[in-house]
PDB file of C-alpha atoms in Angstrom:
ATOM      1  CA  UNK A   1      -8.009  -4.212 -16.542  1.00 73.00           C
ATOM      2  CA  UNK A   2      -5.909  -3.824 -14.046  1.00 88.00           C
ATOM      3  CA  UNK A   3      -3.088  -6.126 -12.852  1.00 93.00           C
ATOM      4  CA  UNK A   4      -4.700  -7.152  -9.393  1.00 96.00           C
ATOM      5  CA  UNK A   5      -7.608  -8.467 -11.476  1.00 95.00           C
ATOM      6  CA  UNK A   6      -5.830 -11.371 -12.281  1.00 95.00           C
ATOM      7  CA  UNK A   7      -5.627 -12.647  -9.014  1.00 97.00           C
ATOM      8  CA  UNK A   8      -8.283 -13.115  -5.600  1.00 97.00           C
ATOM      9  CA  UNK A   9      -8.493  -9.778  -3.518  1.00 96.00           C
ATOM     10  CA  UNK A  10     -10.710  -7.892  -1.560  1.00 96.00           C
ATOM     11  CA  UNK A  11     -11.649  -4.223  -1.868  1.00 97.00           C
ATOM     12  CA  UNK A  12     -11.433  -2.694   1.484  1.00 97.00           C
ATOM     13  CA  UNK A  13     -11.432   1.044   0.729  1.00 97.00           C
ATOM     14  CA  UNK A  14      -9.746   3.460  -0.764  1.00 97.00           C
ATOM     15  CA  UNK A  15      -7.298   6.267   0.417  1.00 97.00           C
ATOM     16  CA  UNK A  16      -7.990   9.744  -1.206  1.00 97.00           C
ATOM     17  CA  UNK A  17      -4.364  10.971  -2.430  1.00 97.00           C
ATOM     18  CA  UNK A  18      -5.031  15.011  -3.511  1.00 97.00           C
ATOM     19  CA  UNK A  19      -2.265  15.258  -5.867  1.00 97.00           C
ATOM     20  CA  UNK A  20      -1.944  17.961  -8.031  1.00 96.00           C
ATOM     21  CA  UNK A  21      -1.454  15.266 -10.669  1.00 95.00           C
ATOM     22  CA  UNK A  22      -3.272  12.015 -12.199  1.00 94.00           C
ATOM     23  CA  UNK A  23      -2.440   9.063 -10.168  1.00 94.00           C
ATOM     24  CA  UNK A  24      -3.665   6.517 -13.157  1.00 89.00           C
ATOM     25  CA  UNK A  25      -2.778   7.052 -16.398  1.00 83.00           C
ATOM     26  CA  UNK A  26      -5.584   9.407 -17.945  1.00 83.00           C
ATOM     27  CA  UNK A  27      -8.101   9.414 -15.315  1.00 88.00           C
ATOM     28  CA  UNK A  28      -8.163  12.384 -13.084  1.00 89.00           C
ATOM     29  CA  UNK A  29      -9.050  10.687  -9.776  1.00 90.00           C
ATOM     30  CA  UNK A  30      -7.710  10.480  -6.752  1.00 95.00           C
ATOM     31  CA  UNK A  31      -8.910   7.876  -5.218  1.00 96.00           C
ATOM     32  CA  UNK A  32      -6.343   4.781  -4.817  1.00 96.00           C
ATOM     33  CA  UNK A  33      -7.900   1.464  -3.748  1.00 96.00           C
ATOM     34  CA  UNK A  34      -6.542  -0.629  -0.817  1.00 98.00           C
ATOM     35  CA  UNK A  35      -6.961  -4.050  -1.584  1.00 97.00           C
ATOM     36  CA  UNK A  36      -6.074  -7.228   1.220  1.00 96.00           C
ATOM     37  CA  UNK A  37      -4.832 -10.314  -0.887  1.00 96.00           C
ATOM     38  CA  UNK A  38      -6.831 -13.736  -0.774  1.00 96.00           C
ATOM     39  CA  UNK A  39      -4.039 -15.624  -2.613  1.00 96.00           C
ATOM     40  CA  UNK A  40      -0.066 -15.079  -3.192  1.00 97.00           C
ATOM     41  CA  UNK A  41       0.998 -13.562  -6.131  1.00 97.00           C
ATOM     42  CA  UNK A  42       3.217 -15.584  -8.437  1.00 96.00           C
ATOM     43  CA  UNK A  43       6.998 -14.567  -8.864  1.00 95.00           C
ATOM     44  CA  UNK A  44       6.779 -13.915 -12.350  1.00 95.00           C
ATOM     45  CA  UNK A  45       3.786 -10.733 -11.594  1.00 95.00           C
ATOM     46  CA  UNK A  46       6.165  -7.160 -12.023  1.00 94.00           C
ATOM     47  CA  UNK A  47       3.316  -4.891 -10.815  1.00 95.00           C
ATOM     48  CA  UNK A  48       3.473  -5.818  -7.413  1.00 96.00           C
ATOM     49  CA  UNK A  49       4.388  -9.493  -4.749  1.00 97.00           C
ATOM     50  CA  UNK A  50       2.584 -10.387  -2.116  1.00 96.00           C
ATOM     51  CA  UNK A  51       1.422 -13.146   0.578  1.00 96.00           C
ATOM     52  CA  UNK A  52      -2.478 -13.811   1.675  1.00 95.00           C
ATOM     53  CA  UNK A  53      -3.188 -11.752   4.187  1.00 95.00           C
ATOM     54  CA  UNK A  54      -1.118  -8.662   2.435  1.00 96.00           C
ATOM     55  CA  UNK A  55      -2.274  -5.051   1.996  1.00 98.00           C
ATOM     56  CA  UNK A  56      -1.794  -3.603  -1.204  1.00 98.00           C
ATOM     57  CA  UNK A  57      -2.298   0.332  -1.923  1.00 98.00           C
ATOM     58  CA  UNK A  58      -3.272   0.488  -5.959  1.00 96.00           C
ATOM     59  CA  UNK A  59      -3.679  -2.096  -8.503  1.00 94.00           C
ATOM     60  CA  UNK A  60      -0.500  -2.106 -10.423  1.00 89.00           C
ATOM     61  CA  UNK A  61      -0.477  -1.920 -13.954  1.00 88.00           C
ATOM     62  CA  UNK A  62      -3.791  -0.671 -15.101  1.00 85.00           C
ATOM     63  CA  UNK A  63      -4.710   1.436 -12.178  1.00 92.00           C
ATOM     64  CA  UNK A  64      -2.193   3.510  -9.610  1.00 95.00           C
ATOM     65  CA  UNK A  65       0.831   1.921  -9.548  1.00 96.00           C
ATOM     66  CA  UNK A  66       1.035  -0.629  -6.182  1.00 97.00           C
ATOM     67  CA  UNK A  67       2.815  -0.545  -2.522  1.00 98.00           C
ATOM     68  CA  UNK A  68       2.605  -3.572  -0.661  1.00 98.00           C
ATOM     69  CA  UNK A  69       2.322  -4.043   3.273  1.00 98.00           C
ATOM     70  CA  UNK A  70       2.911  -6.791   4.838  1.00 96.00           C
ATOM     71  CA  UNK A  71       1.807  -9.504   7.250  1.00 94.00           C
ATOM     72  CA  UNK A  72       4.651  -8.326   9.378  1.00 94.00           C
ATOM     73  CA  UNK A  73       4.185  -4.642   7.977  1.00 95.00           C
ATOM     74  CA  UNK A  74       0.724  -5.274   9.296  1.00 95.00           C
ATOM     75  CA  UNK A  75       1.933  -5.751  12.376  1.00 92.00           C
ATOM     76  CA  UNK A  76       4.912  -3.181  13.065  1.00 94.00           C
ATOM     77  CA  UNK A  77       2.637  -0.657  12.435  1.00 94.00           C
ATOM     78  CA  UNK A  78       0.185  -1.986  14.914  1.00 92.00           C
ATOM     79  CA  UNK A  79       3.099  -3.065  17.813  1.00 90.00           C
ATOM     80  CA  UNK A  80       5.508  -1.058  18.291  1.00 88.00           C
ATOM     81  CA  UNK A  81       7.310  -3.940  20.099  1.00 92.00           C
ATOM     82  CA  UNK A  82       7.442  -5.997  16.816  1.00 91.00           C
ATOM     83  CA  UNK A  83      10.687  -6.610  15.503  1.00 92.00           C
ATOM     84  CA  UNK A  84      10.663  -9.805  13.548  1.00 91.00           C
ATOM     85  CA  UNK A  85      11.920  -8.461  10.358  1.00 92.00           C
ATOM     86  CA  UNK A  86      15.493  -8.161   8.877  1.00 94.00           C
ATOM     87  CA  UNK A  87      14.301  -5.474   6.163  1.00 94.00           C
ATOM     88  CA  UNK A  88      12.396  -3.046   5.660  1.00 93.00           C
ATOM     89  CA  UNK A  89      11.765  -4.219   2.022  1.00 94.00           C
ATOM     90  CA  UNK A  90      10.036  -7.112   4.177  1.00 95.00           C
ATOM     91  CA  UNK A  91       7.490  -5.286   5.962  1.00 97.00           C
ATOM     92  CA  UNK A  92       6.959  -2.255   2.968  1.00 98.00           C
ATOM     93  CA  UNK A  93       7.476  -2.301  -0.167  1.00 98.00           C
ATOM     94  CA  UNK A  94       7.220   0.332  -2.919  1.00 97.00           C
ATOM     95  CA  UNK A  95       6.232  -0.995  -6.714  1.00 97.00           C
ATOM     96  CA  UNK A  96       6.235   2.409  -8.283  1.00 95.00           C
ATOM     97  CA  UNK A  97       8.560   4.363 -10.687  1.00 96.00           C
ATOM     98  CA  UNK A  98      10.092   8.097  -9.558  1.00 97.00           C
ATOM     99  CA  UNK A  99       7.748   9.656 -11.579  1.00 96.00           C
ATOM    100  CA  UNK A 100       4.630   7.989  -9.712  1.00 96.00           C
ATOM    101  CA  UNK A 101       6.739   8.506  -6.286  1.00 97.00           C
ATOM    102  CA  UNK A 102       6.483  12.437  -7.349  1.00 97.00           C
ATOM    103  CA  UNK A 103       2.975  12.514  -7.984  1.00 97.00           C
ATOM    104  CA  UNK A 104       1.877  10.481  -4.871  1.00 97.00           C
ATOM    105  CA  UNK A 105       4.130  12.768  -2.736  1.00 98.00           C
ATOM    106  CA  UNK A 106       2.763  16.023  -4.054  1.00 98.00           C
ATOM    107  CA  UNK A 107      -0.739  14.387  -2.631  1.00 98.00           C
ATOM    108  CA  UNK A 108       0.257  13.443   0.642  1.00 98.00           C
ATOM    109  CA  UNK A 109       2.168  16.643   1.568  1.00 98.00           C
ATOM    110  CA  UNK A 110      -1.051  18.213   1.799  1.00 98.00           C
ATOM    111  CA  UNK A 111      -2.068  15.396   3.771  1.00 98.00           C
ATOM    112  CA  UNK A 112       0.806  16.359   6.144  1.00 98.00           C
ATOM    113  CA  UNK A 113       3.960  13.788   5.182  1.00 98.00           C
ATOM    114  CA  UNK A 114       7.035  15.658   4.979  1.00 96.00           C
ATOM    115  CA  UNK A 115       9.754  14.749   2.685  1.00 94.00           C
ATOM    116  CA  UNK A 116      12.369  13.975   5.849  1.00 96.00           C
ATOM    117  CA  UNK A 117       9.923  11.069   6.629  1.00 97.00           C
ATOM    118  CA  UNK A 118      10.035   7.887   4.203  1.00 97.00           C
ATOM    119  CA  UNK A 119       6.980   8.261   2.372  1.00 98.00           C
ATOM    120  CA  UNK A 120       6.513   4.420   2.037  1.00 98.00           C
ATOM    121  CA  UNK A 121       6.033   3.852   5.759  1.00 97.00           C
ATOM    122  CA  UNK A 122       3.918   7.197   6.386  1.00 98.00           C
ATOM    123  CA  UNK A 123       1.681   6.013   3.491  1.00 98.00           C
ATOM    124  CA  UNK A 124       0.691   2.985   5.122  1.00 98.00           C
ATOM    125  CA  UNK A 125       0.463   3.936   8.490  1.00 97.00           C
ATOM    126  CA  UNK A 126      -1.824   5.971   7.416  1.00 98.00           C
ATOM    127  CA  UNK A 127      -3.769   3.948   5.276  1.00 98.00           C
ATOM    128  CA  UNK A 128      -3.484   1.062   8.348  1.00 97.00           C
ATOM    129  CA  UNK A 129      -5.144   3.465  10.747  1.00 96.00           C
ATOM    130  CA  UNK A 130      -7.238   4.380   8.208  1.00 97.00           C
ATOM    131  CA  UNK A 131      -8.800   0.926   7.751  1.00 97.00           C
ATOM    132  CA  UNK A 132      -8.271   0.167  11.721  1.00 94.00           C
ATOM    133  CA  UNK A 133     -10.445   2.683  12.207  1.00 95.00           C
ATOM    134  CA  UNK A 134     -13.273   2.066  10.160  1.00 95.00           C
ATOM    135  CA  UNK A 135     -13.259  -1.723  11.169  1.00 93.00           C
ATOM    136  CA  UNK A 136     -12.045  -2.518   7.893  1.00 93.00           C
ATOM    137  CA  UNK A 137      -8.714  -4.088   8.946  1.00 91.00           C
ATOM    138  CA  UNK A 138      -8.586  -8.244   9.145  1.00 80.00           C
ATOM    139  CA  UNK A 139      -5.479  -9.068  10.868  1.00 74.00           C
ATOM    140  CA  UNK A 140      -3.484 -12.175   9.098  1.00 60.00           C
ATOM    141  CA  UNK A 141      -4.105 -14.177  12.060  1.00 66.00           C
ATOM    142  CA  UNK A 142      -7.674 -13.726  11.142  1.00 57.00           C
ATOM    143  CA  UNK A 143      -7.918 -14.625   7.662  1.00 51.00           C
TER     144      UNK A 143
END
């Protein structure tokens, strides 16, 4: 089971990372699910934090390990006039170890990410147009 099981989510999609390298412990796919959170996550949950509305890319413990984007991360990525953040943290944020950070990157440097870009923010720009595109996106405002 894995960690985002414990709490109300939707399944949107799922973003096909081509690593060279498993992505969840023992299973050889590539496939990482992008899930949209129905509830908050409590402050004691290590696999990942998030607020209704919130995309997360992976499932945490149990399944590839998580990055969360934001309401506002939602949003920066979709205005490029939005600025009400005072972190970056705030609008991304990564929940995996170096060694997970390695693997991922392998995949999306064939996907055309570069390592003088952060990773973090390519990912899920990506994975926002992804879901824009397929009309999978629900904007917070809409939930």
């Amino acid at each position: 089971m894995a960690a985002i099981d414990q709490y109300r989510h939707e399944l949107l999609d799922f973003f096909n990372c081509p690593s060279d390298f498993d992505l969840v412990f023992g299973n050889p796919t590539k496939n990482i699910a992008i899930y949209q959170l129905l509830e908050s996550i409590p402050k004691n949950e290590k696999s990942f934090d998030g607020e209704v509305g919130d995309i997360l890319i992976g499932g945490g413990s149990g399944e590839a390990q998580a990055l969360r984007i934001s309401k506002k991360g939602i949003r920066f990525i979709l205005d490029e006039d939005f600025n009400d953040f005072e972190s970056r943290e705030e609008l991304i944020k990564a929940f995996w170890t170096p060694t997970f950070s390695f693997k991922i990157g392998n995949g999306l440097q064939k996907l055309g990410w570069n390592p003088y870009e952060n990773m973090e923010f390519w990912l899920a720009e990506k994975v926002i147009n992804q879901l824009n595109a397929k009309g999978k996106l629900r904007l917070p405002d809409e939930m």
